[in-house]
PDB file of C-alpha atoms and ligand atoms in Angstrom:
ATOM      1  CA  MET Z   1    -128.653  43.818  25.817  1.00 43.00           C
ATOM      2  CA  THR Z   2    -130.996  46.386  26.660  1.00 45.00           C
ATOM      3  CA  SER Z   3    -134.159  47.650  24.529  1.00 48.00           C
ATOM      4  CA  GLU Z   4    -132.944  51.302  24.340  1.00 50.00           C
ATOM      5  CA  LEU Z   5    -129.619  49.246  23.101  1.00 53.00           C
ATOM      6  CA  SER Z   6    -131.085  48.368  20.287  1.00 92.00           C
ATOM      7  CA  VAL Z   7    -133.358  51.200  19.045  1.00 97.00           C
ATOM      8  CA  LEU Z   8    -130.808  52.305  15.741  1.00 98.00           C
ATOM      9  CA  LEU Z   9    -133.092  55.250  14.512  1.00 98.00           C
ATOM     10  CA  ARG Z  10    -134.737  56.913  15.802  1.00 98.00           C
ATOM     11  CA  ALA Z  11    -137.113  60.440  14.979  1.00 98.00           C
ATOM     12  CA  TRP Z  12    -138.647  62.467  17.413  1.00 98.00           C
ATOM     13  CA  ASP Z  13    -141.438  64.898  16.250  1.00 98.00           C
ATOM     14  CA  VAL Z  14    -139.370  65.325  13.817  1.00 98.00           C
ATOM     15  CA  ARG Z  15    -140.525  68.223  11.505  1.00 98.00           C
ATOM     16  CA  LYS Z  16    -139.300  69.043   7.677  1.00 98.00           C
ATOM     17  CA  THR Z  17    -140.544  72.261   5.659  1.00 98.00           C
ATOM     18  CA  PHE Z  18    -139.106  72.740   2.382  1.00 97.00           C
ATOM     19  CA  GLU Z  19    -137.902  76.813   1.889  1.00 92.00           C
ATOM     20  CA  ASP Z  20    -138.171  78.100  -1.827  1.00 87.00           C
ATOM     21  CA  GLY Z  21    -137.599  81.820  -1.767  1.00 88.00           C
ATOM     22  CA  ALA Z  22    -140.934  83.004  -0.661  1.00 90.00           C
ATOM     23  CA  LEU Z  23    -142.082  79.584  -1.192  1.00 93.00           C
ATOM     24  CA  GLN Z  24    -142.721  77.094   1.980  1.00 94.00           C
ATOM     25  CA  VAL Z  25    -143.656  73.345   1.660  1.00 94.00           C
ATOM     26  CA  PRO Z  26    -143.996  71.180   4.706  1.00 96.00           C
ATOM     27  CA  VAL Z  27    -143.789  67.661   3.996  1.00 98.00           C
ATOM     28  CA  LEU Z  28    -142.737  66.091   7.575  1.00 98.00           C
ATOM     29  CA  HIS Z  29    -145.689  66.978   9.738  1.00 98.00           C
ATOM     30  CA  GLY Z  30    -144.431  65.718  13.496  1.00 98.00           C
ATOM     31  CA  VAL Z  31    -142.835  61.917  12.593  1.00 98.00           C
ATOM     32  CA  THR Z  32    -141.776  60.200  16.103  1.00 98.00           C
ATOM     33  CA  LEU Z  33    -140.846  56.881  14.728  1.00 98.00           C
ATOM     34  CA  SER Z  34    -137.925  53.920  15.802  1.00 97.00           C
ATOM     35  CA  VAL Z  35    -136.414  51.174  14.082  1.00 98.00           C
ATOM     36  CA  HIS Z  36    -134.816  48.033  16.093  1.00 97.00           C
ATOM     37  CA  ALA Z  37    -132.244  45.620  15.606  1.00 97.00           C
ATOM     38  CA  GLY Z  38    -133.133  42.021  14.797  1.00 97.00           C
ATOM     39  CA  GLN Z  39    -136.254  43.774  11.944  1.00 97.00           C
ATOM     40  CA  LEU Z  40    -135.754  44.637   8.610  1.00 98.00           C
ATOM     41  CA  THR Z  41    -138.830  47.191   8.467  1.00 98.00           C
ATOM     42  CA  LEU Z  42    -140.607  48.722   5.497  1.00 98.00           C
ATOM     43  CA  LEU Z  43    -141.528  52.293   4.721  1.00 98.00           C
ATOM     44  CA  MET Z  44    -144.148  52.549   2.287  1.00 98.00           C
ATOM     45  CA  GLY Z  45    -146.619  55.118   1.342  1.00 97.00           C
ATOM     46  CA  PRO Z  46    -147.619  57.086  -1.537  1.00 96.00           C
ATOM     47  CA  SER Z  47    -145.388  58.576  -4.051  1.00 96.00           C
ATOM     48  CA  GLY Z  48    -144.449  62.666  -2.057  1.00 96.00           C
ATOM     49  CA  SER Z  49    -145.831  61.011   1.283  1.00 97.00           C
ATOM     50  CA  GLY Z  50    -141.950  62.465   2.300  1.00 98.00           C
ATOM     51  CA  LYS Z  51    -139.957  58.873   2.120  1.00 97.00           C
ATOM     52  CA  THR Z  52    -137.087  59.914   1.103  1.00 96.00           C
ATOM     53  CA  THR Z  53    -137.505  62.884   2.959  1.00 98.00           C
ATOM     54  CA  LEU Z  54    -137.902  60.177   6.515  1.00 98.00           C
ATOM     55  CA  ILE Z  55    -135.167  58.249   5.716  1.00 98.00           C
ATOM     56  CA  SER Z  56    -132.677  61.293   4.458  1.00 97.00           C
ATOM     57  CA  ILE Z  57    -133.167  62.956   7.362  1.00 98.00           C
ATOM     58  CA  LEU Z  58    -132.996  59.193   9.521  1.00 98.00           C
ATOM     59  CA  THR Z  59    -129.665  59.051   8.392  1.00 97.00           C
ATOM     60  CA  GLY Z  60    -128.280  62.701   8.743  1.00 97.00           C
ATOM     61  CA  LEU Z  61    -127.990  63.493   5.018  1.00 96.00           C
ATOM     62  CA  LEU Z  62    -130.543  66.518   5.480  1.00 97.00           C
ATOM     63  CA  ARG Z  63    -131.444  67.997   8.820  1.00 97.00           C
ATOM     64  CA  PRO Z  64    -134.759  68.663  10.058  1.00 98.00           C
ATOM     65  CA  SER Z  65    -136.047  71.602  10.125  1.00 98.00           C
ATOM     66  CA  SER Z  66    -136.941  70.398  14.027  1.00 98.00           C
ATOM     67  CA  GLY Z  67    -137.212  67.616  16.557  1.00 98.00           C
ATOM     68  CA  LYS Z  68    -134.351  65.304  16.918  1.00 98.00           C
ATOM     69  CA  VAL Z  69    -132.640  62.436  15.047  1.00 98.00           C
ATOM     70  CA  GLU Z  70    -130.027  59.862  17.022  1.00 98.00           C
ATOM     71  CA  LEU Z  71    -128.258  57.032  14.522  1.00 98.00           C
ATOM     72  CA  CYS Z  72    -126.671  54.306  16.486  1.00 97.00           C
ATOM     73  CA  GLY Z  73    -127.449  56.339  19.566  1.00 96.00           C
ATOM     74  CA  GLU Z  74    -125.832  59.486  18.073  1.00 97.00           C
ATOM     75  CA  PRO Z  75    -127.683  62.510  18.125  1.00 97.00           C
ATOM     76  CA  ILE Z  76    -127.251  63.415  14.364  1.00 97.00           C
ATOM     77  CA  SER Z  77    -129.726  65.963  14.336  1.00 97.00           C
ATOM     78  CA  GLU Z  78    -127.070  68.281  17.366  1.00 96.00           C
ATOM     79  CA  LEU Z  79    -123.770  67.369  16.516  1.00 97.00           C
ATOM     80  CA  GLY Z  80    -121.778  69.072  12.743  1.00 97.00           C
ATOM     81  CA  ASP Z  81    -121.113  68.061   9.562  1.00 97.00           C
ATOM     82  CA  GLY Z  82    -117.902  66.398  10.489  1.00 97.00           C
ATOM     83  CA  GLN Z  83    -118.956  64.621  12.900  1.00 97.00           C
ATOM     84  CA  VAL Z  84    -122.494  63.116  11.591  1.00 97.00           C
ATOM     85  CA  SER Z  85    -120.518  62.121   8.221  1.00 95.00           C
ATOM     86  CA  ALA Z  86    -118.754  60.145  11.076  1.00 95.00           C
ATOM     87  CA  VAL Z  87    -121.041  58.407  12.183  1.00 96.00           C
ATOM     88  CA  ARG Z  88    -122.309  57.132   9.090  1.00 96.00           C
ATOM     89  CA  ARG Z  89    -118.901  55.901   7.648  1.00 93.00           C
ATOM     90  CA  ARG Z  90    -119.143  54.295  11.063  1.00 94.00           C
ATOM     91  CA  GLU Z  91    -123.186  52.675  11.034  1.00 96.00           C
ATOM     92  CA  LEU Z  92    -124.253  53.445   7.265  1.00 97.00           C
ATOM     93  CA  GLY Z  93    -124.807  51.691   4.292  1.00 96.00           C
ATOM     94  CA  PHE Z  94    -126.867  53.618   2.381  1.00 96.00           C
ATOM     95  CA  ILE Z  95    -129.319  53.053  -0.801  1.00 96.00           C
ATOM     96  CA  PHE Z  96    -129.652  55.756  -3.238  1.00 92.00           C
ATOM     97  CA  GLN Z  97    -132.277  55.588  -5.279  1.00 87.00           C
ATOM     98  CA  THR Z  98    -130.599  57.093  -8.164  1.00 89.00           C
ATOM     99  CA  TYR Z  99    -127.638  54.002  -7.116  1.00 92.00           C
ATOM    100  CA  ASN Z 100    -124.530  57.703  -6.700  1.00 94.00           C
ATOM    101  CA  LEU Z 101    -121.664  55.637  -8.245  1.00 96.00           C
ATOM    102  CA  PHE Z 102    -118.614  57.030  -8.820  1.00 96.00           C
ATOM    103  CA  PRO Z 103    -119.074  56.954 -12.651  1.00 97.00           C
ATOM    104  CA  ALA Z 104    -115.691  56.844 -13.838  1.00 97.00           C
ATOM    105  CA  LEU Z 105    -114.914  54.094 -10.560  1.00 97.00           C
ATOM    106  CA  THR Z 106    -115.097  50.553 -11.993  1.00 98.00           C
ATOM    107  CA  ALA Z 107    -117.602  48.047 -10.009  1.00 98.00           C
ATOM    108  CA  ARG Z 108    -115.419  47.033  -7.942  1.00 98.00           C
ATOM    109  CA  ASP Z 109    -113.627  50.155  -7.287  1.00 98.00           C
ATOM    110  CA  ASN Z 110    -117.206  51.357  -6.417  1.00 98.00           C
ATOM    111  CA  VAL Z 111    -117.405  49.585  -3.548  1.00 98.00           C
ATOM    112  CA  MET Z 112    -113.396  49.394  -2.579  1.00 97.00           C
ATOM    113  CA  GLU Z 113    -113.758  53.212  -2.145  1.00 95.00           C
ATOM    114  CA  VAL Z 114    -116.062  52.921   1.193  1.00 93.00           C
ATOM    115  CA  LEU Z 115    -114.193  50.511   2.265  1.00 95.00           C
ATOM    116  CA  ARG Z 116    -110.669  53.389   1.982  1.00 95.00           C
ATOM    117  CA  LEU Z 117    -112.710  55.250   3.765  1.00 91.00           C
ATOM    118  CA  LYS Z 118    -112.756  53.550   6.680  1.00 90.00           C
ATOM    119  CA  GLY Z 119    -109.468  53.034   6.735  1.00 92.00           C
ATOM    120  CA  MET Z 120    -109.177  49.161   5.195  1.00 94.00           C
ATOM    121  CA  ALA Z 121    -106.316  48.352   4.245  1.00 96.00           C
ATOM    122  CA  ALA Z 122    -105.955  48.114   0.248  1.00 96.00           C
ATOM    123  CA  GLY Z 123    -105.876  43.732   0.365  1.00 97.00           C
ATOM    124  CA  GLU Z 124    -108.977  42.881   2.673  1.00 96.00           C
ATOM    125  CA  ALA Z 125    -110.882  46.490   0.926  1.00 97.00           C
ATOM    126  CA  ARG Z 126    -110.639  44.120  -2.391  1.00 97.00           C
ATOM    127  CA  LYS Z 127    -111.334  41.406  -1.000  1.00 97.00           C
ATOM    128  CA  ARG Z 128    -114.799  41.602   0.671  1.00 97.00           C
ATOM    129  CA  ALA Z 129    -115.295  43.778  -2.489  1.00 98.00           C
ATOM    130  CA  GLU Z 130    -115.507  40.914  -5.056  1.00 97.00           C
ATOM    131  CA  ASP Z 131    -117.553  39.194  -2.154  1.00 97.00           C
ATOM    132  CA  ALA Z 132    -119.847  41.680  -2.181  1.00 97.00           C
ATOM    133  CA  LEU Z 133    -119.999  42.325  -6.153  1.00 97.00           C
ATOM    134  CA  GLY Z 134    -120.378  38.161  -6.125  1.00 96.00           C
ATOM    135  CA  ARG Z 135    -123.417  37.890  -4.156  1.00 94.00           C
ATOM    136  CA  VAL Z 136    -125.228  40.142  -5.590  1.00 94.00           C
ATOM    137  CA  GLY Z 137    -124.024  38.110  -8.847  1.00 94.00           C
ATOM    138  CA  LEU Z 138    -122.006  40.895 -10.915  1.00 96.00           C
ATOM    139  CA  ALA Z 139    -119.090  38.557  -9.978  1.00 96.00           C
ATOM    140  CA  ASP Z 140    -118.169  39.091 -14.178  1.00 96.00           C
ATOM    141  CA  ARG Z 141    -118.555  42.797 -13.804  1.00 97.00           C
ATOM    142  CA  MET Z 142    -116.388  43.840 -11.368  1.00 97.00           C
ATOM    143  CA  LYS Z 143    -114.300  45.868 -14.000  1.00 97.00           C
ATOM    144  CA  HIS Z 144    -117.658  47.167 -15.370  1.00 98.00           C
ATOM    145  CA  ARG Z 145    -117.878  50.726 -15.382  1.00 98.00           C
ATOM    146  CA  PRO Z 146    -121.458  52.591 -14.465  1.00 97.00           C
ATOM    147  CA  GLY Z 147    -122.511  53.262 -17.681  1.00 97.00           C
ATOM    148  CA  GLU Z 148    -121.154  49.547 -18.838  1.00 97.00           C
ATOM    149  CA  LEU Z 149    -123.923  48.621 -16.410  1.00 96.00           C
ATOM    150  CA  SER Z 150    -127.850  48.537 -17.004  1.00 93.00           C
ATOM    151  CA  GLY Z 151    -129.949  50.007 -14.112  1.00 91.00           C
ATOM    152  CA  GLY Z 152    -130.522  46.654 -12.251  1.00 91.00           C
ATOM    153  CA  GLN Z 153    -126.978  46.160 -12.597  1.00 94.00           C
ATOM    154  CA  LYS Z 154    -125.507  49.145 -10.895  1.00 95.00           C
ATOM    155  CA  GLN Z 155    -128.534  48.911  -8.547  1.00 93.00           C
ATOM    156  CA  ARG Z 156    -126.828  45.949  -7.366  1.00 94.00           C
ATOM    157  CA  VAL Z 157    -123.287  47.951  -6.914  1.00 96.00           C
ATOM    158  CA  ALA Z 158    -125.011  50.156  -4.061  1.00 96.00           C
ATOM    159  CA  ILE Z 159    -127.075  47.374  -2.738  1.00 96.00           C
ATOM    160  CA  ALA Z 160    -123.548  45.774  -2.756  1.00 97.00           C
ATOM    161  CA  ARG Z 161    -121.675  48.875  -1.361  1.00 97.00           C
ATOM    162  CA  ALA Z 162    -124.054  48.896   1.349  1.00 96.00           C
ATOM    163  CA  LEU Z 163    -122.952  45.256   2.619  1.00 95.00           C
ATOM    164  CA  ALA Z 164    -120.012  45.474   2.694  1.00 96.00           C
ATOM    165  CA  SER Z 165    -118.972  47.418   5.337  1.00 92.00           C
ATOM    166  CA  LYS Z 166    -121.244  45.475   7.199  1.00 94.00           C
ATOM    167  CA  PRO Z 167    -122.745  48.365   8.492  1.00 96.00           C
ATOM    168  CA  ARG Z 168    -125.427  48.364  11.766  1.00 97.00           C
ATOM    169  CA  VAL Z 169    -127.877  50.045   9.766  1.00 98.00           C
ATOM    170  CA  ILE Z 170    -128.917  49.548   5.768  1.00 98.00           C
ATOM    171  CA  VAL Z 171    -131.326  51.797   4.500  1.00 98.00           C
ATOM    172  CA  GLY Z 172    -132.313  51.899   0.616  1.00 97.00           C
ATOM    173  CA  ASP Z 173    -134.767  53.958  -1.396  1.00 96.00           C
ATOM    174  CA  GLU Z 174    -135.994  51.645  -3.736  1.00 93.00           C
ATOM    175  CA  VAL Z 175    -133.754  48.775  -4.232  1.00 93.00           C
ATOM    176  CA  THR Z 176    -135.833  46.307  -6.530  1.00 91.00           C
ATOM    177  CA  GLY Z 177    -136.607  48.799  -8.270  1.00 87.00           C
ATOM    178  CA  ALA Z 178    -134.389  48.585 -11.537  1.00 86.00           C
ATOM    179  CA  LEU Z 179    -134.715  44.373 -10.797  1.00 88.00           C
ATOM    180  CA  ASP Z 180    -136.512  41.411 -12.531  1.00 88.00           C
ATOM    181  CA  GLY Z 181    -138.447  39.626 -10.054  1.00 87.00           C
ATOM    182  CA  GLN Z 182    -136.374  37.083  -9.411  1.00 87.00           C
ATOM    183  CA  THR Z 183    -133.282  39.343  -8.796  1.00 87.00           C
ATOM    184  CA  ALA Z 184    -135.644  41.302  -6.322  1.00 91.00           C
ATOM    185  CA  LEU Z 185    -136.234  38.086  -4.551  1.00 90.00           C
ATOM    186  CA  SER Z 186    -132.745  37.422  -4.293  1.00 87.00           C
ATOM    187  CA  VAL Z 187    -132.112  40.897  -2.929  1.00 90.00           C
ATOM    188  CA  MET Z 188    -134.238  41.056  -0.509  1.00 94.00           C
ATOM    189  CA  GLU Z 189    -133.125  37.330   0.505  1.00 92.00           C
ATOM    190  CA  ILE Z 190    -128.723  39.408   0.713  1.00 92.00           C
ATOM    191  CA  LEU Z 191    -130.819  42.185   3.101  1.00 95.00           C
ATOM    192  CA  ARG Z 192    -132.842  39.711   4.859  1.00 95.00           C
ATOM    193  CA  ASP Z 193    -129.838  37.732   6.117  1.00 93.00           C
ATOM    194  CA  HIS Z 194    -127.601  41.386   6.601  1.00 93.00           C
ATOM    195  CA  VAL Z 195    -130.771  41.538   9.768  1.00 96.00           C
ATOM    196  CA  THR Z 196    -128.991  39.979  13.469  1.00 94.00           C
ATOM    197  CA  SER Z 197    -129.575  40.899  16.530  1.00 94.00           C
ATOM    198  CA  SER Z 198    -127.438  43.978  15.988  1.00 95.00           C
ATOM    199  CA  SER Z 199    -128.192  45.129  13.201  1.00 97.00           C
ATOM    200  CA  ALA Z 200    -131.178  46.760  10.999  1.00 98.00           C
ATOM    201  CA  VAL Z 201    -132.372  47.131   7.692  1.00 98.00           C
ATOM    202  CA  LEU Z 202    -135.058  50.185   6.846  1.00 98.00           C
ATOM    203  CA  ILE Z 203    -136.578  49.899   2.908  1.00 98.00           C
ATOM    204  CA  VAL Z 204    -138.571  52.126   0.970  1.00 97.00           C
ATOM    205  CA  THR Z 205    -140.376  50.179  -1.101  1.00 96.00           C
ATOM    206  CA  HIS Z 206    -143.572  50.726  -3.014  1.00 93.00           C
ATOM    207  CA  ASP Z 207    -144.052  46.483  -4.032  1.00 92.00           C
ATOM    208  CA  HIS Z 208    -146.221  45.284  -1.282  1.00 92.00           C
ATOM    209  CA  ARG Z 209    -144.889  41.768  -2.565  1.00 91.00           C
ATOM    210  CA  LEU Z 210    -141.581  42.582   0.082  1.00 94.00           C
ATOM    211  CA  GLU Z 211    -144.049  42.060   2.557  1.00 95.00           C
ATOM    212  CA  ARG Z 212    -142.444  38.549   2.594  1.00 94.00           C
ATOM    213  CA  PHE Z 213    -138.934  39.610   4.279  1.00 95.00           C
ATOM    214  CA  ALA Z 214    -139.909  41.910   5.996  1.00 97.00           C
ATOM    215  CA  ASP Z 215    -141.303  42.195  10.322  1.00 97.00           C
ATOM    216  CA  ARG Z 216    -142.298  46.097  10.604  1.00 97.00           C
ATOM    217  CA  VAL Z 217    -145.135  48.107   7.697  1.00 98.00           C
ATOM    218  CA  VAL Z 218    -144.650  51.961   8.749  1.00 98.00           C
ATOM    219  CA  GLU Z 219    -146.723  53.261   6.361  1.00 98.00           C
ATOM    220  CA  LEU Z 220    -146.478  57.119   5.890  1.00 98.00           C
ATOM    221  CA  GLU Z 221    -149.457  59.471   4.136  1.00 98.00           C
ATOM    222  CA  ASP Z 222    -148.547  63.017   3.314  1.00 98.00           C
ATOM    223  CA  GLY Z 223    -145.583  63.443   5.671  1.00 98.00           C
ATOM    224  CA  GLU Z 224    -147.489  62.551   8.772  1.00 98.00           C
ATOM    225  CA  LEU Z 225    -147.465  57.537  10.368  1.00 98.00           C
ATOM    226  CA  ALA Z 226    -150.701  56.473   9.158  1.00 97.00           C
ATOM    227  CA  ALA Z 227    -149.949  52.710  10.458  1.00 97.00           C
ATOM    228  CA  ASP Z 228    -147.073  51.240  11.871  1.00 97.00           C
ATOM    229  CA  ARG Z 229    -148.514  47.189  11.233  1.00 97.00           C
ATOM    230  CA  ALA Z 230    -147.553  43.483  11.127  1.00 96.00           C
ATOM    231  CA  PRO Z 231    -146.262  42.737   7.077  1.00 96.00           C
ATOM    232  CA  ASN Z 232    -149.226  40.905   5.653  1.00 90.00           C
ATOM    233  CA  ARG Z 233    -146.764  37.722   4.065  1.00 80.00           C
ATOM    234  CA  HIS Z 234    -149.070  36.171   1.030  1.00 76.00           C
ATOM    235  CA  TRP Z 235    -148.865  39.115  -1.455  1.00 65.00           C
ATOM    236  CA  THR Z 236    -148.043  36.758  -4.306  1.00 62.00           C
ATOM    237  CA  SER Z 237    -146.725  36.851  -7.569  1.00 57.00           C
ATOM    238  CA  SER Z 238    -146.507  34.401 -10.444  1.00 49.00           C
ATOM    239  CA  ARG Z 239    -143.680  37.142 -11.821  1.00 50.00           C
ATOM    240  CA  PHE Z 240    -142.220  36.487  -7.562  1.00 54.00           C
ATOM    241  CA  ASP Z 241    -142.621  33.023  -7.513  1.00 51.00           C
ATOM    242  CA  ILE Z 242    -140.506  31.825  -3.983  1.00 47.00           C
ATOM    243  CA  ARG Z 243    -140.567  28.399  -5.557  1.00 42.00           C
ATOM    244  CA  ALA Z 244    -139.077  29.713  -8.769  1.00 41.00           C
ATOM    245  CA  SER Z 245    -135.830  31.059  -6.846  1.00 43.00           C
ATOM    246  CA  GLN Z 246    -135.523  27.178  -5.298  1.00 43.00           C
ATOM    247  CA  ASP Z 247    -135.200  25.691  -8.866  1.00 41.00           C
ATOM    248  CA  GLN Z 248    -133.236  28.292 -10.576  1.00 41.00           C
ATOM    249  CA  GLY Z 249    -130.444  27.901  -7.087  1.00 40.00           C
ATOM    250  CA  LYS Z 250    -128.098  31.430  -8.231  1.00 42.00           C
ATOM    251  CA  LEU Z 251    -128.756  35.149  -9.447  1.00 46.00           C
ATOM    252  CA  PRO Z 252    -128.968  35.303 -13.023  1.00 44.00           C
TER     253      PRO Z 252
HETATM  254  N1  ATP A 301    -135.691  69.835  -1.858  1.00 87.50           N
HETATM  255  C1  ATP A 301    -136.709  69.986  -1.827  1.00 87.50           C
HETATM  256  N2  ATP A 301    -137.066  71.424  -1.579  1.00 87.50           N
HETATM  257  C2  ATP A 301    -138.579  70.992  -1.687  1.00 87.50           C
HETATM  258  N3  ATP A 301    -139.257  70.366  -2.137  1.00 87.50           N
HETATM  259  C3  ATP A 301    -139.120  68.924  -1.909  1.00 87.50           C
HETATM  260  C4  ATP A 301    -137.359  68.803  -1.532  1.00 87.50           C
HETATM  261  N4  ATP A 301    -137.454  67.629  -1.648  1.00 87.50           N
HETATM  262  C5  ATP A 301    -138.451  66.712  -1.395  1.00 87.50           C
HETATM  263  N5  ATP A 301    -139.933  68.147  -1.895  1.00 87.50           N
HETATM  264  C6  ATP A 301    -141.305  67.666  -2.131  1.00 87.50           C
HETATM  265  O1  ATP A 301    -141.431  67.067  -0.693  1.00 87.50           O
HETATM  266  C7  ATP A 301    -142.709  65.935  -0.937  1.00 87.50           C
HETATM  267  C8  ATP A 301    -142.280  64.789  -0.661  1.00 87.50           C
HETATM  268  O2  ATP A 301    -141.473  63.895  -1.031  1.00 87.50           O
HETATM  269  P1  ATP A 301    -140.281  62.823  -0.930  1.00 87.50           P
HETATM  270  O3  ATP A 301    -139.405  62.841  -1.837  1.00 87.50           O
HETATM  271  O4  ATP A 301    -139.994  62.681   0.735  1.00 87.50           O
HETATM  272  O5  ATP A 301    -141.354  61.740  -1.699  1.00 87.50           O
HETATM  273  P2  ATP A 301    -141.556  60.170  -1.435  1.00 87.50           P
HETATM  274  O6  ATP A 301    -141.708  59.736  -0.610  1.00 87.50           O
HETATM  275  O7  ATP A 301    -139.702  59.809  -1.168  1.00 87.50           O
HETATM  276  O8  ATP A 301    -141.976  59.844  -3.208  1.00 87.50           O
HETATM  277  P3  ATP A 301    -141.271  59.028  -3.928  1.00 87.50           P
HETATM  278  O9  ATP A 301    -142.155  57.147  -3.749  1.00 87.50           O
HETATM  279  O10 ATP A 301    -142.037  59.219  -4.963  1.00 87.50           O
HETATM  280  O11 ATP A 301    -140.081  58.733  -3.808  1.00 87.50           O
HETATM  281  C9  ATP A 301    -142.691  66.161  -2.283  1.00 87.50           C
HETATM  282  O12 ATP A 301    -143.795  66.918  -2.781  1.00 87.50           O
HETATM  283  C10 ATP A 301    -141.582  66.986  -3.035  1.00 87.50           C
HETATM  284  O13 ATP A 301    -141.916  67.466  -3.624  1.00 87.50           O
HETATM  285 MG1   MG A 302    -138.869  58.692  -2.512  1.00 87.50          MG
END
């Protein structure tokens, strides 16, 4: 594999200004970034620094005001909406900060829906959905609707949905925000396992304790890249102790 092929997300001089009537809100000021296969990358930075805006642009949910973006080699900033949707469906699992589950569907059907959209047969989709929900500790919540689930359980359904289609790229926004320390640890281990030589995970977080799972940390400040560094693997917390997870085994 050449190094070019191993770049799964790429932004060149991406700028974004939100226009609200006469008001212009410049948010990204020329971000150039590559996210590589084989790595779990964390995107960190203060609230309002542009993290959600950047991952939305990197994954084709939002258009940059200028600059170029590629997702798995496809120039999504230059494609029409239909083509962008097709690339997203094929290559991406996206975990939203606010989960974005279908309220009328059960946990299992929420996960199945994306697999069906990819053209998977119902039986195979059901099996994959059940497997993914089991991996995040929700084997006994398959038939619950989002309104019957806690915040942390909804977050785990959203994570299962991203994992189930085995995409090349998983991007998540604050994926552990609603989880207790123990569950957050287990979920990060599952996301870590998703990383292979041909797949990548990019996670937005404020939580330095997640650095132990990362290969690289990119920091954004006021819409510009402020750091691109190795993770600090030594953040510790009794609430988030890796030995506790080994003692207790499975997810709660
Ligand atoms: N649709 C929009 N219209 C106008 N301004 C917006 C819009 N979306 C985001 N912004 C502004 O862009 C800036 C960056 O927002 P963004 O959501 O990317 O930050 P963030 O780094 O993800 O913050 P947080 O850590 O709080 O989630 C903020 O000042 C926000 O108000
Ligand atoms: Mg955000």
